[in-house]
JSON list of C-alpha atoms in Angstrom, two decimals:
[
{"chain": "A", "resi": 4, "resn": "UNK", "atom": "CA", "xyz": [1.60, -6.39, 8.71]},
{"chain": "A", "resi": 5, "resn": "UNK", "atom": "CA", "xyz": [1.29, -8.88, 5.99]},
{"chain": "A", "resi": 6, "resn": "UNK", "atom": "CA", "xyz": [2.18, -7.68, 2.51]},
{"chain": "A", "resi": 7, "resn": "UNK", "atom": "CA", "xyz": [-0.87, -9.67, 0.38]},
{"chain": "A", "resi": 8, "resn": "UNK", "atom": "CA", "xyz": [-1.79, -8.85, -3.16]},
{"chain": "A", "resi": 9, "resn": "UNK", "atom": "CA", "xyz": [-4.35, -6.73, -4.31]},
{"chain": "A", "resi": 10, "resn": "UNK", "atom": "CA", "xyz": [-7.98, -7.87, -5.33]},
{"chain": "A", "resi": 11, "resn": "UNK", "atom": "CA", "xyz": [-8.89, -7.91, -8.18]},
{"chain": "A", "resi": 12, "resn": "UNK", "atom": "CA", "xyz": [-11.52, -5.72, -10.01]},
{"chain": "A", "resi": 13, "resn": "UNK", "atom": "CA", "xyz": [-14.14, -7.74, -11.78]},
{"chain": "A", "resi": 14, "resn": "UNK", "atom": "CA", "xyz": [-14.47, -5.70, -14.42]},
{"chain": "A", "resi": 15, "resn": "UNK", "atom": "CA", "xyz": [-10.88, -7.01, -16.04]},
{"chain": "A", "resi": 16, "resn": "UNK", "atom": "CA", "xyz": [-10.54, -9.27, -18.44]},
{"chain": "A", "resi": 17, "resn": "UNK", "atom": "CA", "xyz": [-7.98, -11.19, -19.99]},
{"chain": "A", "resi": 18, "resn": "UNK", "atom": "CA", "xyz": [-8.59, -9.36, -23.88]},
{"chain": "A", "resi": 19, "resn": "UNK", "atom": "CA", "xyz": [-5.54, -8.73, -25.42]},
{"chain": "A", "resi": 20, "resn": "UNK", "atom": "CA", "xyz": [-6.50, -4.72, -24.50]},
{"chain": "A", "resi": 21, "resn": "UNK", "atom": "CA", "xyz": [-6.75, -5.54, -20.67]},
{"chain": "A", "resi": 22, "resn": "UNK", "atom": "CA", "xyz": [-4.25, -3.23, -19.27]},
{"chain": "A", "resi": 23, "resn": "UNK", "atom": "CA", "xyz": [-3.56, -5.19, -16.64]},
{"chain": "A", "resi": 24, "resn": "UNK", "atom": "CA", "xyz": [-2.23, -8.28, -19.09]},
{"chain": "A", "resi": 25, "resn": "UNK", "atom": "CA", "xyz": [-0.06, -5.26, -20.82]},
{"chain": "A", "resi": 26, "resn": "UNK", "atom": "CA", "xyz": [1.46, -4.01, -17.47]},
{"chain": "A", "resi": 27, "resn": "UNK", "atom": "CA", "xyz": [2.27, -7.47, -16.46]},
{"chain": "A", "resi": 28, "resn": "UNK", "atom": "CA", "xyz": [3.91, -8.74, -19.96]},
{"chain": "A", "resi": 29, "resn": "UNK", "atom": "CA", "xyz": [5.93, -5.08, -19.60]},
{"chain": "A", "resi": 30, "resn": "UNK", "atom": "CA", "xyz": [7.66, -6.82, -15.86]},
{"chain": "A", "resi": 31, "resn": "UNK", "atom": "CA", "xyz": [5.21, -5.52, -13.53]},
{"chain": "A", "resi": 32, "resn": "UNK", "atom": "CA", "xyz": [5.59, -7.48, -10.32]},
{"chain": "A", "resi": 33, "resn": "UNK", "atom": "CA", "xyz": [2.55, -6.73, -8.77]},
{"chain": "A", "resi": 34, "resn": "UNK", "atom": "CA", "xyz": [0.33, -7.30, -11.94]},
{"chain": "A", "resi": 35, "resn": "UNK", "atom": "CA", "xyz": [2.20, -10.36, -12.33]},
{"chain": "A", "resi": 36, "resn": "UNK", "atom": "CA", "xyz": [1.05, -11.58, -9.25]},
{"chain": "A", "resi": 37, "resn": "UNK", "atom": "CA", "xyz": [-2.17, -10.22, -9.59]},
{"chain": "A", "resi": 38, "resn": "UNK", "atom": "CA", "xyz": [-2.30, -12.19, -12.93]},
{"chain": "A", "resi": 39, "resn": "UNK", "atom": "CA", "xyz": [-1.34, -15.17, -10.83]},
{"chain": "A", "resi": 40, "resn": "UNK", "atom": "CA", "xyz": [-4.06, -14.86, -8.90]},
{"chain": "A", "resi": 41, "resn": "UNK", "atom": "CA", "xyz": [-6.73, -14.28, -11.68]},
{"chain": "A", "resi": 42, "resn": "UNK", "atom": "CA", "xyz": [-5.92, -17.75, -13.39]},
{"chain": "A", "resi": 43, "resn": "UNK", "atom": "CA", "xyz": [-5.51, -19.53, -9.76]},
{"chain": "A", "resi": 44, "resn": "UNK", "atom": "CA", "xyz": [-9.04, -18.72, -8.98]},
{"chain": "A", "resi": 45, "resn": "UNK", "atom": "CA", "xyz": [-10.37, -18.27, -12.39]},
{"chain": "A", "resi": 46, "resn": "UNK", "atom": "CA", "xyz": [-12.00, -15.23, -12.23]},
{"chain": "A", "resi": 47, "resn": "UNK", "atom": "CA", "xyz": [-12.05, -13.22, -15.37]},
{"chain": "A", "resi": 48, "resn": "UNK", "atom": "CA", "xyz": [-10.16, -16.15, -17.21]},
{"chain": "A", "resi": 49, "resn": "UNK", "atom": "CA", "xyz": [-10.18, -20.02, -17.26]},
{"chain": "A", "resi": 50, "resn": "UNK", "atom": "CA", "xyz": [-8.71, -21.76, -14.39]},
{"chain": "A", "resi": 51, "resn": "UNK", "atom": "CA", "xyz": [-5.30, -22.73, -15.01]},
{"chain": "A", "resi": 52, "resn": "UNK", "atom": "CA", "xyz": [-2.35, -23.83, -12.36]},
{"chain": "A", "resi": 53, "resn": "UNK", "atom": "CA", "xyz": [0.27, -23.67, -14.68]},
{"chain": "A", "resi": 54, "resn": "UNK", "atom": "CA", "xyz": [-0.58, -20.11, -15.70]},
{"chain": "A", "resi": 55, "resn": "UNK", "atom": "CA", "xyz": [-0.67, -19.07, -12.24]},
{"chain": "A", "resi": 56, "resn": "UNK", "atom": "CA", "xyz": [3.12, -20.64, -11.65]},
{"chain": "A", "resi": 57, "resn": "UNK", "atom": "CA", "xyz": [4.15, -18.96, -14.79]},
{"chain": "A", "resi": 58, "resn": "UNK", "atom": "CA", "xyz": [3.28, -15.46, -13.48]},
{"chain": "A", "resi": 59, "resn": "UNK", "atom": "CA", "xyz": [4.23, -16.27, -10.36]},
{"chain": "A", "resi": 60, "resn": "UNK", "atom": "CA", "xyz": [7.37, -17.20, -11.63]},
{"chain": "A", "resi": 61, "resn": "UNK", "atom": "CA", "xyz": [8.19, -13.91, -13.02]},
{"chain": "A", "resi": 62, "resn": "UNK", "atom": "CA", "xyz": [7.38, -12.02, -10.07]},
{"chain": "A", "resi": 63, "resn": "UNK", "atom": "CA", "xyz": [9.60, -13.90, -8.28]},
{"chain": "A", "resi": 64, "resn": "UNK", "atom": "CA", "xyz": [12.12, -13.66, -10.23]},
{"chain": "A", "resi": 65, "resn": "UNK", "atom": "CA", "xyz": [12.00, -9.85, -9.99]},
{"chain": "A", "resi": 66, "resn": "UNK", "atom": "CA", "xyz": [12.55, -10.57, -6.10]},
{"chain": "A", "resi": 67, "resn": "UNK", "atom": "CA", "xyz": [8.67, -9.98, -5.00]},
{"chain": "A", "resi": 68, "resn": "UNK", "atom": "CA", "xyz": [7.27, -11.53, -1.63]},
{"chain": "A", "resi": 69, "resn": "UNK", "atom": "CA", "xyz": [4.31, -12.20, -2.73]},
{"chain": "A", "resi": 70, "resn": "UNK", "atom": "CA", "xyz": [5.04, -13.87, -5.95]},
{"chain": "A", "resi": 71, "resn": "UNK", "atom": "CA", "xyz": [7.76, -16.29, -3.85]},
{"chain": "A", "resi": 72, "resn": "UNK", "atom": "CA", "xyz": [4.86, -17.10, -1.49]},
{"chain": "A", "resi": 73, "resn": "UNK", "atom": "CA", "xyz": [2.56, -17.84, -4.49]},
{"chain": "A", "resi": 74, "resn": "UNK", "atom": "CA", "xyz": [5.04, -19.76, -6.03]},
{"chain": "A", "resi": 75, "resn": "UNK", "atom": "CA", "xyz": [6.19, -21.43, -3.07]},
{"chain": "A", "resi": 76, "resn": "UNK", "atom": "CA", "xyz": [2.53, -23.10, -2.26]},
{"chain": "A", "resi": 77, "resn": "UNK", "atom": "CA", "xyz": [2.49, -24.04, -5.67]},
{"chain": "A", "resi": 78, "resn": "UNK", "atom": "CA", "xyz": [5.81, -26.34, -5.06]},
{"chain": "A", "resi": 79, "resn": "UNK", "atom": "CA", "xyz": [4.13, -26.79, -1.72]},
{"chain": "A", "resi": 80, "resn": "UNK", "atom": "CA", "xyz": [0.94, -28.31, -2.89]},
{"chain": "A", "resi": 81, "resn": "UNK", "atom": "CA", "xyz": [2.16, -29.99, -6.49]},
{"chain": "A", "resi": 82, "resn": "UNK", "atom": "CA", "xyz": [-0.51, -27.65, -8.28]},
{"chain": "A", "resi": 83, "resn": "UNK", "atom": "CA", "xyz": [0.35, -26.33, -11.58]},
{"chain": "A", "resi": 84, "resn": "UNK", "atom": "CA", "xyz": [3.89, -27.71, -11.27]},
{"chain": "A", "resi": 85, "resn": "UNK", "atom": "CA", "xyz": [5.40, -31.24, -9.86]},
{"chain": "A", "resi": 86, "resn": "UNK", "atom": "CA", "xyz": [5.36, -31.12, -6.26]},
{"chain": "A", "resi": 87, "resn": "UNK", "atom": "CA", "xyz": [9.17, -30.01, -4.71]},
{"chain": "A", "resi": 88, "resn": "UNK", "atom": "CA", "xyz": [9.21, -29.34, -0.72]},
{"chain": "A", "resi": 89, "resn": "UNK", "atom": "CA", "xyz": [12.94, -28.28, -0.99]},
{"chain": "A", "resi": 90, "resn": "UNK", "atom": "CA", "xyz": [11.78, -25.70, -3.39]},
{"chain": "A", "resi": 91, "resn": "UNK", "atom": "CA", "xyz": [9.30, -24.78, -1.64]},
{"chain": "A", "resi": 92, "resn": "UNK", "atom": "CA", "xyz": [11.29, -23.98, 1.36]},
{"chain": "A", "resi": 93, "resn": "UNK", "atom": "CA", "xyz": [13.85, -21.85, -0.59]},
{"chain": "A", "resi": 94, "resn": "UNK", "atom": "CA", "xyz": [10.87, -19.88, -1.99]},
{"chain": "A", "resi": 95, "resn": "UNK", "atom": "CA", "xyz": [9.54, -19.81, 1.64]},
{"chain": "A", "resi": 96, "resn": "UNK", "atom": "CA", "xyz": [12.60, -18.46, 2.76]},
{"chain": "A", "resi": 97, "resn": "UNK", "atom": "CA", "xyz": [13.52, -15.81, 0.33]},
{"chain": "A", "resi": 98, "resn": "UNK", "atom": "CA", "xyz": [10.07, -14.26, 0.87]},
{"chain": "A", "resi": 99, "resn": "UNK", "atom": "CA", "xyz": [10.25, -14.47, 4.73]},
{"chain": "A", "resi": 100, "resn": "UNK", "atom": "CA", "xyz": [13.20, -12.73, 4.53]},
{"chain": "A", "resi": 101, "resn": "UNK", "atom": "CA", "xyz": [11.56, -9.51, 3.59]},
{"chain": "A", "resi": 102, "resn": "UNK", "atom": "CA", "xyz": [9.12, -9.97, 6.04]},
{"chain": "A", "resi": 103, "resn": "UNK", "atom": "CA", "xyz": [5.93, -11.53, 4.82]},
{"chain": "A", "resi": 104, "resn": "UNK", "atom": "CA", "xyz": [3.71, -12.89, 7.21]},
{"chain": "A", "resi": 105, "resn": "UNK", "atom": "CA", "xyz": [2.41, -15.80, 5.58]},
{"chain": "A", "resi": 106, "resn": "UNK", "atom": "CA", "xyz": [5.74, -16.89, 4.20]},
{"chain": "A", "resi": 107, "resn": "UNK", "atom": "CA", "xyz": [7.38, -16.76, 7.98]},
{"chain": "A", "resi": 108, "resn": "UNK", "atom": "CA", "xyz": [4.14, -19.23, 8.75]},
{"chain": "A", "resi": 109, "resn": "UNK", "atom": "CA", "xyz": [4.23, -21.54, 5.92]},
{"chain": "A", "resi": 110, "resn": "UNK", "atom": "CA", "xyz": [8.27, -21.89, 6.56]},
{"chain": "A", "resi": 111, "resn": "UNK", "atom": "CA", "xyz": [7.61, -22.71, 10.23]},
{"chain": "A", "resi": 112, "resn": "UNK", "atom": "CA", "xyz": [5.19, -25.36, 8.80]},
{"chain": "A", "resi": 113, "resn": "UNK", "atom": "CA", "xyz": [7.71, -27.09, 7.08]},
{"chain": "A", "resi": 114, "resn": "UNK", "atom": "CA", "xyz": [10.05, -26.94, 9.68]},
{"chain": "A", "resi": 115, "resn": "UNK", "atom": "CA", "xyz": [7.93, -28.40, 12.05]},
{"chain": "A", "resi": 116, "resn": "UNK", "atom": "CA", "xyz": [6.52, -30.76, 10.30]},
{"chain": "A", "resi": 117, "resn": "UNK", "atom": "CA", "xyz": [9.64, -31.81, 8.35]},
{"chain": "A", "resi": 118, "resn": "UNK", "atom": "CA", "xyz": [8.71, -30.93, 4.99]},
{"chain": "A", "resi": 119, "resn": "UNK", "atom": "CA", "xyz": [11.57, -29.99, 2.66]},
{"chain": "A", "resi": 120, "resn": "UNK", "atom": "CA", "xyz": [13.74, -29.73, 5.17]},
{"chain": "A", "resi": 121, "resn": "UNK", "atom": "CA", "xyz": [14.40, -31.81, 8.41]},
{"chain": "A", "resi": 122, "resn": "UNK", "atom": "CA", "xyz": [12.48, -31.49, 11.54]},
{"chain": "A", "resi": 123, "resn": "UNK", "atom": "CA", "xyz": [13.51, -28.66, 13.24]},
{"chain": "A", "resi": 124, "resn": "UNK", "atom": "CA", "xyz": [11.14, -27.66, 16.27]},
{"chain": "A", "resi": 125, "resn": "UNK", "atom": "CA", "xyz": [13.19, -24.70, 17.34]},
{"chain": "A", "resi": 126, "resn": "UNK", "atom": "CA", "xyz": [13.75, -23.03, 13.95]},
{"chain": "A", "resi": 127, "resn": "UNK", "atom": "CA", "xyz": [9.83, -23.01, 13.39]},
{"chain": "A", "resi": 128, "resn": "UNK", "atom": "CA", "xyz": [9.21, -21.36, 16.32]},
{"chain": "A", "resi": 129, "resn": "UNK", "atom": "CA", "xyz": [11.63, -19.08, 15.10]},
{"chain": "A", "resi": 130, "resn": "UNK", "atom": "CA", "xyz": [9.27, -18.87, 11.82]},
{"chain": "A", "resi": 131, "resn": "UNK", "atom": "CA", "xyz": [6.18, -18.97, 13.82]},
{"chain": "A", "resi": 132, "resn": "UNK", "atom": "CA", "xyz": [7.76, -15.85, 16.24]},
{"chain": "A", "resi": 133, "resn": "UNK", "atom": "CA", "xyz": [8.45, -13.63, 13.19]},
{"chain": "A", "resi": 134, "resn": "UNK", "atom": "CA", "xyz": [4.55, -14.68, 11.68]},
{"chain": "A", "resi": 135, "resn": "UNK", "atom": "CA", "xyz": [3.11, -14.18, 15.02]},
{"chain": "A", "resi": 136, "resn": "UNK", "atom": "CA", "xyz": [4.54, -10.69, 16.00]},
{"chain": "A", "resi": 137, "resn": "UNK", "atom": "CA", "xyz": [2.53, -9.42, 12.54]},
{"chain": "A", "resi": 138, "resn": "UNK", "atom": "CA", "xyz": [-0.85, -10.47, 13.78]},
{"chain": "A", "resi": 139, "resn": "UNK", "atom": "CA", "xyz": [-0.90, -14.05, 11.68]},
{"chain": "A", "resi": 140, "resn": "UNK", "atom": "CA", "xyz": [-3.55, -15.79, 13.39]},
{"chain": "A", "resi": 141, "resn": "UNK", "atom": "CA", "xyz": [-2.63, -19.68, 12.25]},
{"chain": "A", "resi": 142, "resn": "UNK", "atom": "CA", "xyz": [1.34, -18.56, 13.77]},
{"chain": "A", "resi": 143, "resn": "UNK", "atom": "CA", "xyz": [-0.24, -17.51, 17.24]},
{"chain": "A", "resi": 144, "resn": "UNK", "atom": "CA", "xyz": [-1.99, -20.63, 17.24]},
{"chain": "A", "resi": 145, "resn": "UNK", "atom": "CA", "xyz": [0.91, -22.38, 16.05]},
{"chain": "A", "resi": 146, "resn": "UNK", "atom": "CA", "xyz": [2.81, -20.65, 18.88]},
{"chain": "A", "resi": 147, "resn": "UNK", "atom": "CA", "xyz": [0.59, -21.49, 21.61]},
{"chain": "A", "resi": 148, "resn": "UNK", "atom": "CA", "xyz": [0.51, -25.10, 20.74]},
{"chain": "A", "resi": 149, "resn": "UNK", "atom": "CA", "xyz": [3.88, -25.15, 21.00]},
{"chain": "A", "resi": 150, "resn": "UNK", "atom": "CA", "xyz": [4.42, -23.81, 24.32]},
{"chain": "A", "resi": 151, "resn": "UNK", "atom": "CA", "xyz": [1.76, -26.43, 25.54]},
{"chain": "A", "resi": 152, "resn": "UNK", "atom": "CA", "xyz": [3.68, -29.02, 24.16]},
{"chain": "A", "resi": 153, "resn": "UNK", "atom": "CA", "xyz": [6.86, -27.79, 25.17]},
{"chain": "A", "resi": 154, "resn": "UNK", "atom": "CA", "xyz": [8.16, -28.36, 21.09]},
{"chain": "A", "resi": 155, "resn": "UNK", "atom": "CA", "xyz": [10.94, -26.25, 20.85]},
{"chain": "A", "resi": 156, "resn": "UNK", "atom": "CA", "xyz": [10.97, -24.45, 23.77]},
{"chain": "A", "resi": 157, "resn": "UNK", "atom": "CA", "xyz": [10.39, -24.92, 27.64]},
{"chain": "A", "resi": 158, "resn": "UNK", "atom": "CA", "xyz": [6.50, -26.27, 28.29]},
{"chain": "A", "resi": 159, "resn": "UNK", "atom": "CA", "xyz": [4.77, -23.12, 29.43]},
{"chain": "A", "resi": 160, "resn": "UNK", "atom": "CA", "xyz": [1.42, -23.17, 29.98]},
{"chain": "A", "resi": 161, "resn": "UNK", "atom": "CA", "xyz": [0.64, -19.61, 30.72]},
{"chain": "A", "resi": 162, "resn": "UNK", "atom": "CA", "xyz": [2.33, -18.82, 27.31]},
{"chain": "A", "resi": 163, "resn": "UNK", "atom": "CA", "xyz": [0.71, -21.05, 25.58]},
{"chain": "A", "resi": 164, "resn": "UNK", "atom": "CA", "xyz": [-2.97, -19.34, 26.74]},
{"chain": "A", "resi": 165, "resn": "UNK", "atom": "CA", "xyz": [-1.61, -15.91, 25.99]},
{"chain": "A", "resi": 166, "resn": "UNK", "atom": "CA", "xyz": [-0.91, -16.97, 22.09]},
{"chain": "A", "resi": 167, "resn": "UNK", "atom": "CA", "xyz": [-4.18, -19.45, 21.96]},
{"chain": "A", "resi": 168, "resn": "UNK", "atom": "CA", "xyz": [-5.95, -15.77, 23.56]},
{"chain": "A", "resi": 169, "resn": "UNK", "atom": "CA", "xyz": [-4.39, -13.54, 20.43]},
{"chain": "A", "resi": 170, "resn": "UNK", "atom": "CA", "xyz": [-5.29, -16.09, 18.09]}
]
């Protein structure tokens, strides 16, 4: 099951009496990513990248999943900070580790595509495996192309339809 962060109410604000800004400035993980989120998409405060990677950043740093996924895509993508694949990968990697679903894809990604790391078709599938087995859909797919190409493992065609099927 993948571990993502929860909504956000739209009745918060970003007031210096939100109790959600208090809770996050006090170390809160969760409201730290939940902060990350609010200035990502801009809801209930301006827009801004580099205040999403700054809580992002702290929830990492506390060890959260979600908050090294977050802050992962950010390195990922270049938004909000100067684009770093290598850091992206570590970020990728520390929050696949404890078993979040998107992470395990978004690692695979890079490995197959050679992002941050080198091309490595049978570590993705690894990635893509561990994604998969949680019910993320882009991971089946990922999966099924994979055994239709025969990237990584041994071209199997049946394989391939079951994943393409749960996808």
């Amino acid at each position: 099951r993948s571990r993502r962060p929860p909504a956000l109410s739209s009745s918060t604000s970003s007031a210096p009496s939100d109790p959600l800004l208090k809770m996050a400035q006090e170390g809160d993980a969760e409201t730290q990513v939940a902060m990350g989120i609010r200035y990502y998409k801009g809801e209930d405060a301006p827009k801004d990248y580099a205040k999403s990677v700054e809580w992002w950043s702290r929830a990492a740093e506390q060890g959260n999943a979600d908050g090294q996924f977050f802050l992962g895509a950010m390195y990922a993508s270049g938004e909000g900070v100067a684009k770093n694949e290598v850091k992206a990968v570590e970020l990728f990697r520390k929050a696949a580790e404890k078993g979040h679903a998107y992470a395990q894809n978004d690692l695979g990604d890079m490995y197959y595509f050679g992002r941050g790391v080198s091309r490595d078709y049978v570590t993705a599938v690894v990635w893509f495996r561990k994604a998969a087995d949680q019910g993320h859909v882009d991971a089946q797919y990922s999966l099924g192309w994979m055994y239709e190409q025969g990237e990584g493992l041994s071209k199997d065609e049946t394989k391939a339809a079951e994943w393409y099927r749960k996808a």
